[in-house]
Amino acid sequence: DQQVKQNSPSLSVQEGRISILNCDYTNSMFDYFLWYKKYPAEGPTFLISISSIKDKNEDGRFTVFLNKSAKHLSLHIVPSQPGDSAVYFCAAGTGTASKLTFGTGTRLQVTL
Amino acid sequence: DAGVTQSPTHLIKTRGQQVTLRCSPKSGHDTVSWYQQALGQGPQFIFQYYEEEERQRGNFPDRFSGHQFPNYSSELNVNALLLGDSALYLCASSLDRRVETQYFGPGTRLLVL
């Protein structure tokens, strides 16, 4: 049972344009969501998070949007840079001290 | 300041054997969580250790066990290895179990033949 889904396995975006990565979840108990970035041969790196009491959180070029009624969140990267090319994972949990459930990841390729 | 370190980086075992993976948390962190990442999948939570006790556990059989030492480092043990245990094993450390402080190590890649 895949409780967190990333339906796009890959995405290609031109440098300078917006990258939008999507994530859907089924467990209504999830109340904390995170995005991680992963380069080959490295562990995932925390990017940005959002709790269910908010619908938007912004950090520099990264913004996460949460639509609780649709059980959907998205990560926007503006502007996209070649160094953003990596695999992005969406993760969810109940409370900040909980175990995390991860999606299967989206591979982002930012082209010149 | 060293981040999360894991050893070994790679390991090859045969079915039925036992394996121990090690993790040293980031300086100042007191919580260690272990994840299994199979090829093409996202990381799956195995368990979390805090104050030397297992605090939470994911949907993994008892063949998977762990330990946390007084210096907060941790071991993951897997008994009676199966081919399906082949994966990247990630260790993540955090402060006071707070996931927003969580840092991941580079992982140990285990291949079971």
Tab-separated table of N, CA and C in Angstrom, chain A residues 2 32 34 36 38 41-46 49 87 89 93-105, chain B residues 35 37 40-45 48 56-59 88 90 96-100 102-107 109:
chain	number	residue	atom	x	y	z
A	2	GLN	N	0.898	1.956	-1.141
A	2	GLN	CA	1.758	3.119	-1.297
A	2	GLN	C	1.024	4.326	-0.726
A	32	TYR	N	2.699	16.241	8.644
A	32	TYR	CA	3.996	16.893	8.465
A	32	TYR	C	4.618	16.329	7.205
A	34	LEU	N	7.780	16.670	4.104
A	34	LEU	CA	9.136	17.141	3.826
A	34	LEU	C	9.524	16.784	2.387
A	36	TYR	N	13.081	16.007	0.161
A	36	TYR	CA	14.505	15.732	0.222
A	36	TYR	C	15.048	15.688	-1.205
A	38	LYS	N	18.332	14.065	-3.459
A	38	LYS	CA	19.363	13.041	-3.351
A	38	LYS	C	20.219	13.019	-4.607
A	41	ALA	N	25.233	8.411	-4.802
A	41	ALA	CA	26.261	8.072	-3.809
A	41	ALA	C	26.222	8.969	-2.565
A	42	GLU	N	25.133	9.701	-2.370
A	42	GLU	CA	24.971	10.491	-1.157
A	42	GLU	C	23.628	10.157	-0.529
A	43	GLY	N	23.495	10.457	0.763
A	43	GLY	CA	22.203	10.299	1.410
A	43	GLY	C	21.278	11.447	1.045
A	44	PRO	N	19.979	11.283	1.256
A	44	PRO	CA	19.042	12.388	0.998
A	44	PRO	C	19.363	13.603	1.856
A	45	THR	N	19.178	14.790	1.274
A	45	THR	CA	19.410	16.056	1.969
A	45	THR	C	18.084	16.784	2.143
A	46	PHE	N	17.805	17.214	3.363
A	46	PHE	CA	16.561	17.927	3.645
A	46	PHE	C	16.510	19.240	2.863
A	49	SER	N	10.156	21.836	4.481
A	49	SER	CA	9.058	21.083	5.087
A	49	SER	C	7.838	21.981	5.247
A	87	VAL	N	17.507	13.469	-7.672
A	87	VAL	CA	16.235	12.785	-7.387
A	87	VAL	C	15.595	13.463	-6.179
A	89	PHE	N	12.628	13.408	-3.294
A	89	PHE	CA	11.693	12.555	-2.568
A	89	PHE	C	10.762	13.400	-1.722
A	93	GLY	N	4.804	12.333	7.582
A	93	GLY	CA	4.776	11.724	8.902
A	93	GLY	C	3.643	12.306	9.742
A	94	THR	N	3.447	11.704	10.909
A	94	THR	CA	2.446	12.217	11.840
A	94	THR	C	3.181	12.805	13.028
A	95	GLY	N	3.231	14.132	13.095
A	95	GLY	CA	4.013	14.769	14.147
A	95	GLY	C	5.472	14.799	13.771
A	96	THR	N	6.216	15.697	14.354
A	96	THR	CA	7.603	15.868	13.919
A	96	THR	C	8.527	14.787	14.462
A	97	ALA	N	8.045	13.967	15.371
A	97	ALA	CA	8.911	12.924	15.938
A	97	ALA	C	8.613	11.557	15.355
A	98	SER	N	7.924	11.535	14.263
A	98	SER	CA	7.448	10.252	13.746
A	98	SER	C	8.390	9.661	12.717
A	99	LYS	N	8.142	8.412	12.406
A	99	LYS	CA	8.799	7.790	11.267
A	99	LYS	C	8.274	8.456	10.007
A	100	LEU	N	9.075	8.439	8.970
A	100	LEU	CA	8.696	9.047	7.705
A	100	LEU	C	8.336	7.985	6.676
A	101	THR	N	7.317	8.286	5.877
A	101	THR	CA	6.949	7.459	4.734
A	101	THR	C	7.318	8.232	3.485
A	102	PHE	N	8.142	7.613	2.634
A	102	PHE	CA	8.672	8.285	1.462
A	102	PHE	C	7.932	7.866	0.198
A	103	GLY	N	7.902	8.777	-0.774
A	103	GLY	CA	7.479	8.428	-2.121
A	103	GLY	C	8.630	7.763	-2.861
A	104	THR	N	8.376	7.411	-4.118
A	104	THR	CA	9.380	6.681	-4.902
A	104	THR	C	10.373	7.596	-5.598
A	105	GLY	N	10.139	8.916	-5.528
A	105	GLY	CA	11.110	9.852	-6.076
A	105	GLY	C	10.805	10.303	-7.491
B	35	TYR	N	16.782	3.252	7.542
B	35	TYR	CA	15.882	3.098	6.408
B	35	TYR	C	16.497	2.111	5.412
B	37	GLN	N	16.447	1.277	1.341
B	37	GLN	CA	16.031	1.791	0.039
B	37	GLN	C	16.353	0.763	-1.034
B	40	GLY	N	15.088	1.776	-7.160
B	40	GLY	CA	13.912	2.394	-7.770
B	40	GLY	C	12.799	2.754	-6.804
B	41	GLN	N	13.061	2.590	-5.512
B	41	GLN	CA	12.045	2.892	-4.496
B	41	GLN	C	12.526	4.008	-3.589
B	42	GLY	N	11.604	4.532	-2.814
B	42	GLY	CA	11.988	5.493	-1.787
B	42	GLY	C	12.444	4.761	-0.537
B	43	PRO	N	13.126	5.449	0.349
B	43	PRO	CA	13.544	4.818	1.610
B	43	PRO	C	12.337	4.340	2.414
B	44	GLN	N	12.482	3.172	3.044
B	44	GLN	CA	11.433	2.636	3.924
B	44	GLN	C	11.959	2.576	5.341
B	45	PHE	N	11.172	3.086	6.264
B	45	PHE	CA	11.566	3.174	7.665
B	45	PHE	C	11.660	1.785	8.284
B	48	GLN	N	13.675	3.287	14.775
B	48	GLN	CA	14.317	4.486	15.332
B	48	GLN	C	14.777	4.207	16.755
B	56	GLN	N	10.310	3.455	17.672
B	56	GLN	CA	9.317	3.226	16.634
B	56	GLN	C	9.878	2.168	15.695
B	57	ARG	N	8.966	1.420	15.077
B	57	ARG	CA	9.389	0.374	14.171
B	57	ARG	C	8.485	0.365	12.945
B	58	GLY	N	9.063	0.159	11.813
B	58	GLY	CA	8.290	0.021	10.583
B	58	GLY	C	7.898	-1.424	10.360
B	59	ASN	N	7.414	-1.725	9.190
B	59	ASN	CA	6.898	-3.046	8.876
B	59	ASN	C	8.018	-3.977	8.401
B	88	LEU	N	20.092	-0.394	-0.416
B	88	LEU	CA	20.910	0.632	0.219
B	88	LEU	C	20.322	0.872	1.607
B	90	LEU	N	20.191	3.203	4.761
B	90	LEU	CA	20.476	4.580	5.148
B	90	LEU	C	20.280	4.767	6.638
B	96	ASP	N	16.718	15.011	19.340
B	96	ASP	CA	15.469	14.877	20.096
B	96	ASP	C	14.320	14.357	19.225
B	97	ARG	N	14.636	13.469	18.282
B	97	ARG	CA	13.670	12.783	17.415
B	97	ARG	C	12.969	13.719	16.436
B	98	ARG	N	13.452	14.945	16.297
B	98	ARG	CA	12.771	15.903	15.429
B	98	ARG	C	13.184	15.678	13.982
B	99	VAL	N	12.230	15.307	13.140
B	99	VAL	CA	12.573	14.935	11.766
B	99	VAL	C	13.116	16.121	10.974
B	100	GLU	N	12.737	17.347	11.345
B	100	GLU	CA	13.225	18.487	10.566
B	100	GLU	C	14.708	18.742	10.807
B	102	GLN	N	16.764	16.120	10.769
B	102	GLN	CA	17.315	14.837	10.354
B	102	GLN	C	18.352	14.971	9.240
B	103	TYR	N	19.506	14.365	9.443
B	103	TYR	CA	20.556	14.297	8.436
B	103	TYR	C	20.778	12.825	8.086
B	104	PHE	N	20.925	12.561	6.791
B	104	PHE	CA	21.170	11.198	6.346
B	104	PHE	C	22.658	10.973	6.077
B	105	GLY	N	23.091	9.742	6.317
B	105	GLY	CA	24.414	9.323	5.897
B	105	GLY	C	24.386	8.880	4.444
B	106	PRO	N	25.559	8.517	3.897
B	106	PRO	CA	25.629	8.125	2.486
B	106	PRO	C	25.098	6.723	2.215
B	107	GLY	N	24.932	5.941	3.280
B	107	GLY	CA	24.359	4.612	3.105
B	107	GLY	C	25.390	3.505	2.991
B	109	ARG	N	25.641	-0.068	0.892
B	109	ARG	CA	24.982	-0.871	-0.148
B	109	ARG	C	25.257	-2.340	0.113
